[in-house]
Amino acid sequence: MDDTRRDFEGRSALVTGAASGIGAACAQALAARGAAKLFLNDIDAGGLDGLALGRSEVVPIIGSVADPLLWADLEEDLAGLDHAIVNAGIGAGGALMELDLAAWRRVMEVNLDGSFLTLSTAMRAMRGKGGSAVVISSTTGLKPVPGIGPYGVSKAAVAHMARIAAVEGAAQNIRVNAIAPGGVDTAIWDSSEDFKRSVEAHGREATLKAMAKTTPSGRFASSAEMAETILFLLSDAAANVTGHVMVSDGGYTL
């Protein structure tokens, strides 16, 4: 990524779910804009290895964000952290009346519990010096969408968690915001059997275009576009913005 902006020069940042999609785009944008040290988490070690991150020092963190021992081991290393992007998440399908508790808990464990562990650890690492964090929510946490109940509920919860964290962190000069993307072309869709069947029959581009018919802009966003908005919220350009849930959805929630 060619970027003349250096607004993260010399800073450190934590990104979860960094091996692909929005997380990878954020890691690449941070590196391009001068970040000195990147703590990158994912369960996909190969995906992290494949990122091109220039001169930034990279500390890979392999494991689930839902593992409290992972965060306990990292706490000392993260001391003095400047920024955090709480991004790791998984999707799930099925009507609420048909889901069992195990399927519900599998999503909540990563999307909600993992986000709590990530954010609380990052805020402790920023305590005494200040910093900023962005939590990745979703428009499905704002607008009811049938068939993805656990995902939508978890994303509604993390958005509110970000607002509570913003109030609690203000005295420590820690800003916390959330972003609620609409449709984005990421690998999370690949967990849907309906999506995979459509891709096999029509191709990925045609499938995404058909899905975007309910979005006024008529398209899904790219991960790089989402990264631009996330880094704005993370940066000093948004120094007076905290506790905000920014919707970036091409008009989907209108």
Coordinates of C-alpha atoms in Angstrom, one line a residue:
M1 CA 0.0 0.0 0.0
D2 CA 1.4 3.4 -1.1
D3 CA 0.4 6.0 1.5
T4 CA 2.2 9.3 2.1
R5 CA 0.4 9.8 5.4
R6 CA 2.5 9.0 8.4
D7 CA 0.0 9.7 11.2
F8 CA 0.8 6.5 13.0
E9 CA 4.6 7.1 12.9
G10 CA 6.4 5.3 15.7
R11 CA 3.2 4.0 17.4
S12 CA 2.1 0.5 18.4
A13 CA -1.1 -1.2 17.6
L14 CA -3.0 -4.4 18.3
V15 CA -5.2 -6.0 15.6
T16 CA -7.2 -9.1 16.1
G17 CA -8.4 -11.3 13.2
A18 CA -5.5 -9.8 11.3
A19 CA -4.8 -12.7 8.8
S20 CA -7.5 -11.7 6.3
G21 CA -10.3 -9.3 5.5
I22 CA -10.7 -6.1 7.4
G23 CA -8.1 -7.1 10.0
A24 CA -5.4 -7.6 7.3
A25 CA -6.4 -4.4 5.6
C26 CA -6.0 -2.5 8.9
A27 CA -2.6 -4.0 9.6
Q28 CA -1.4 -3.1 6.1
A29 CA -2.7 0.4 6.4
L30 CA -1.1 0.9 9.8
A31 CA 2.2 -0.3 8.5
A32 CA 2.0 2.0 5.5
R33 CA 1.2 4.9 7.7
G34 CA 4.2 4.5 9.9
A35 CA 3.3 2.1 12.8
A36 CA 6.5 0.9 14.5
K37 CA 5.1 -2.2 16.2
L38 CA 2.1 -4.3 15.3
F39 CA 0.7 -7.0 17.6
L40 CA -1.3 -9.2 15.2
N41 CA -3.6 -11.9 16.3
D42 CA -5.3 -14.7 14.4
I43 CA -5.7 -18.5 14.5
D44 CA -4.3 -18.6 11.0
A45 CA -0.5 -18.4 11.3
G46 CA 0.0 -18.8 7.6
G47 CA -2.2 -15.8 6.9
L48 CA -0.3 -13.6 9.2
D49 CA 3.0 -14.7 7.6
G50 CA 1.7 -13.7 4.2
L51 CA 1.1 -10.1 5.1
A52 CA 3.4 -7.4 3.5
L53 CA 4.0 -5.0 6.4
G54 CA 7.1 -3.1 5.3
R55 CA 9.4 -2.0 8.2
S56 CA 6.9 -2.5 11.0
E57 CA 8.0 -4.8 13.7
V58 CA 5.4 -7.6 13.9
V59 CA 4.6 -9.7 17.0
P60 CA 2.4 -12.6 15.9
I61 CA -0.1 -13.8 18.4
I62 CA -1.5 -17.2 17.4
G63 CA -4.6 -18.3 19.2
S64 CA -8.2 -17.6 19.9
V65 CA -9.2 -14.2 21.3
A66 CA -11.6 -16.1 23.6
D67 CA -8.7 -17.8 25.5
P68 CA -8.1 -15.8 28.7
L69 CA -4.7 -17.4 29.1
L70 CA -3.6 -15.9 25.8
W71 CA -4.3 -12.4 27.1
A72 CA -2.8 -13.1 30.5
D73 CA 0.4 -14.0 28.9
L74 CA 0.4 -10.9 26.7
E75 CA -0.5 -8.3 29.3
E76 CA 3.0 -7.3 30.2
D77 CA 4.2 -7.2 26.5
L78 CA 1.3 -4.9 25.6
A79 CA 2.2 -2.3 28.2
G80 CA 2.3 1.2 26.6
L81 CA 0.1 0.2 23.7
D82 CA -1.2 3.1 21.6
H83 CA -4.0 1.6 19.5
A84 CA -6.3 -1.5 19.3
I85 CA -8.6 -2.8 16.6
V86 CA -11.0 -5.4 18.1
N87 CA -11.9 -7.2 14.9
A88 CA -11.8 -11.0 15.3
G89 CA -15.2 -12.6 14.8
I90 CA -17.1 -15.6 13.3
G91 CA -20.4 -15.9 11.6
A92 CA -23.3 -18.3 12.0
G93 CA -26.6 -19.2 10.4
G94 CA -29.9 -20.5 11.4
A95 CA -33.2 -19.3 12.9
L96 CA -33.2 -18.7 16.7
M97 CA -35.9 -21.3 17.3
E98 CA -33.7 -23.9 15.6
L99 CA -30.3 -23.2 17.2
D100 CA -29.0 -25.1 20.1
L101 CA -27.1 -23.6 22.9
A102 CA -23.7 -24.9 21.7
A103 CA -24.1 -23.1 18.3
W104 CA -25.1 -19.9 20.2
R105 CA -22.2 -20.1 22.6
R106 CA -19.7 -20.8 19.9
V107 CA -20.4 -17.3 18.3
M108 CA -20.7 -15.5 21.6
E109 CA -17.4 -17.0 22.9
V110 CA -15.4 -15.4 20.0
N111 CA -17.5 -12.4 19.1
L112 CA -18.5 -11.1 22.5
D113 CA -16.2 -12.8 25.1
G114 CA -13.2 -12.5 22.8
S115 CA -13.9 -8.8 22.2
F116 CA -14.3 -8.2 25.9
L117 CA -10.9 -9.9 26.7
T118 CA -9.2 -8.0 23.8
L119 CA -10.6 -4.6 24.7
S120 CA -10.2 -4.8 28.5
T121 CA -6.6 -6.0 28.1
A122 CA -5.8 -3.2 25.6
M123 CA -7.3 -0.5 27.8
R124 CA -5.2 -1.7 30.8
A125 CA -2.1 -1.5 28.5
M126 CA -3.1 2.1 27.6
R127 CA -3.8 3.2 31.2
G128 CA -1.7 6.1 32.3
K129 CA -0.7 7.3 28.8
G130 CA -3.9 7.2 26.8
G131 CA -4.7 5.6 23.4
S132 CA -7.6 4.7 21.2
A133 CA -9.5 1.6 20.2
V134 CA -12.1 0.7 17.6
V135 CA -14.4 -2.3 18.0
I136 CA -15.8 -3.9 14.9
S137 CA -19.6 -4.2 15.2
S138 CA -22.1 -4.6 12.3
T139 CA -25.2 -3.2 10.8
T140 CA -26.8 -6.6 11.8
G141 CA -26.4 -5.3 15.4
L142 CA -28.6 -2.4 14.5
K143 CA -31.1 -3.8 12.0
P144 CA -32.7 -7.2 12.6
V145 CA -31.7 -9.7 9.9
P146 CA -33.3 -13.1 10.1
G147 CA -31.2 -16.2 10.1
I148 CA -28.0 -14.9 11.8
G149 CA -29.3 -14.3 15.3
P150 CA -26.1 -15.0 17.4
Y151 CA -24.0 -12.9 15.1
G152 CA -26.4 -9.9 15.2
V153 CA -26.8 -10.1 18.9
S154 CA -23.1 -10.4 19.5
K155 CA -22.5 -7.3 17.3
A156 CA -25.2 -5.3 19.1
A157 CA -23.5 -6.2 22.4
V158 CA -20.0 -5.2 21.3
A159 CA -21.2 -1.8 20.1
H160 CA -22.7 -1.1 23.5
M161 CA -19.6 -2.4 25.2
A162 CA -17.6 0.2 23.2
R163 CA -19.8 3.0 24.4
I164 CA -19.5 1.9 28.1
A165 CA -15.7 1.6 27.6
A166 CA -15.6 5.1 26.2
V167 CA -17.2 6.5 29.3
E168 CA -14.9 4.5 31.6
G169 CA -11.8 5.3 29.6
A170 CA -12.3 9.0 29.2
A171 CA -10.5 9.9 32.4
Q172 CA -7.5 7.9 31.2
N173 CA -7.5 9.7 27.8
I174 CA -8.6 6.5 26.2
R175 CA -11.0 6.8 23.3
V176 CA -13.2 3.9 22.3
N177 CA -15.4 3.9 19.2
A178 CA -17.1 1.2 17.1
I179 CA -17.8 0.8 13.4
A180 CA -20.9 -0.9 12.0
P181 CA -20.1 -2.1 8.5
G182 CA -22.8 -3.2 6.1
G183 CA -21.9 -5.7 3.4
V184 CA -18.1 -6.1 3.0
D185 CA -16.4 -8.6 0.7
T186 CA -14.5 -10.7 3.3
A187 CA -13.9 -14.4 3.9
I188 CA -16.6 -14.5 6.6
W189 CA -19.2 -15.1 3.8
D190 CA -17.4 -18.4 3.0
S191 CA -18.8 -20.0 6.1
S192 CA -22.3 -19.8 4.6
E193 CA -23.3 -22.9 2.6
D194 CA -25.8 -20.8 0.6
F195 CA -23.0 -18.4 -0.3
K196 CA -20.7 -21.1 -1.4
R197 CA -23.4 -22.7 -3.6
S198 CA -24.1 -19.4 -5.3
V199 CA -20.4 -18.8 -5.9
E200 CA -20.0 -22.2 -7.5
A201 CA -23.0 -21.5 -9.7
H202 CA -22.5 -17.8 -10.6
G203 CA -19.1 -16.7 -9.3
R204 CA -18.1 -14.5 -6.4
E205 CA -18.6 -11.2 -8.0
A206 CA -22.1 -12.0 -9.3
T207 CA -23.0 -13.4 -5.9
L208 CA -21.9 -10.3 -4.0
K209 CA -23.7 -8.0 -6.6
A210 CA -26.9 -9.9 -6.1
M211 CA -26.6 -9.7 -2.3
A212 CA -26.0 -5.9 -2.6
K213 CA -29.4 -5.3 -4.2
T214 CA -30.8 -4.3 -0.8
T215 CA -28.1 -1.7 -0.4
P216 CA -28.8 1.7 -2.0
S217 CA -25.2 2.0 -3.2
G218 CA -25.6 -1.2 -5.1
R219 CA -22.3 -2.7 -3.9
F220 CA -20.4 -4.2 -1.1
A221 CA -17.4 -2.3 0.3
S222 CA -13.9 -3.6 0.2
S223 CA -11.8 -4.3 3.3
A224 CA -9.5 -1.5 2.3
E225 CA -12.4 1.0 2.4
M226 CA -13.3 -0.2 5.9
A227 CA -9.7 0.1 7.0
E228 CA -9.7 3.8 6.0
T229 CA -12.7 4.6 8.2
I230 CA -11.3 2.5 11.1
L231 CA -8.0 4.3 11.0
F232 CA -9.7 7.6 11.0
L233 CA -11.5 6.8 14.2
L234 CA -8.2 5.4 15.6
S235 CA -6.2 8.5 14.6
D236 CA -5.6 11.9 16.1
A237 CA -7.9 13.3 13.4
A238 CA -10.8 11.9 15.5
A239 CA -9.4 13.2 18.9
N240 CA -12.8 14.5 19.9
V241 CA -14.7 11.4 18.9
T242 CA -15.4 8.7 21.5
G243 CA -18.4 6.5 22.3
H244 CA -19.6 6.7 18.7
V245 CA -20.9 3.8 16.6
M246 CA -20.1 4.8 13.0
V247 CA -22.3 3.2 10.3
S248 CA -20.6 2.5 7.0
D249 CA -23.1 0.5 5.0
G250 CA -23.7 2.2 1.6
G251 CA -27.2 3.2 2.9
Y252 CA -28.3 -0.3 3.9
T253 CA -29.8 0.8 7.2
L254 CA -31.8 3.7 5.7

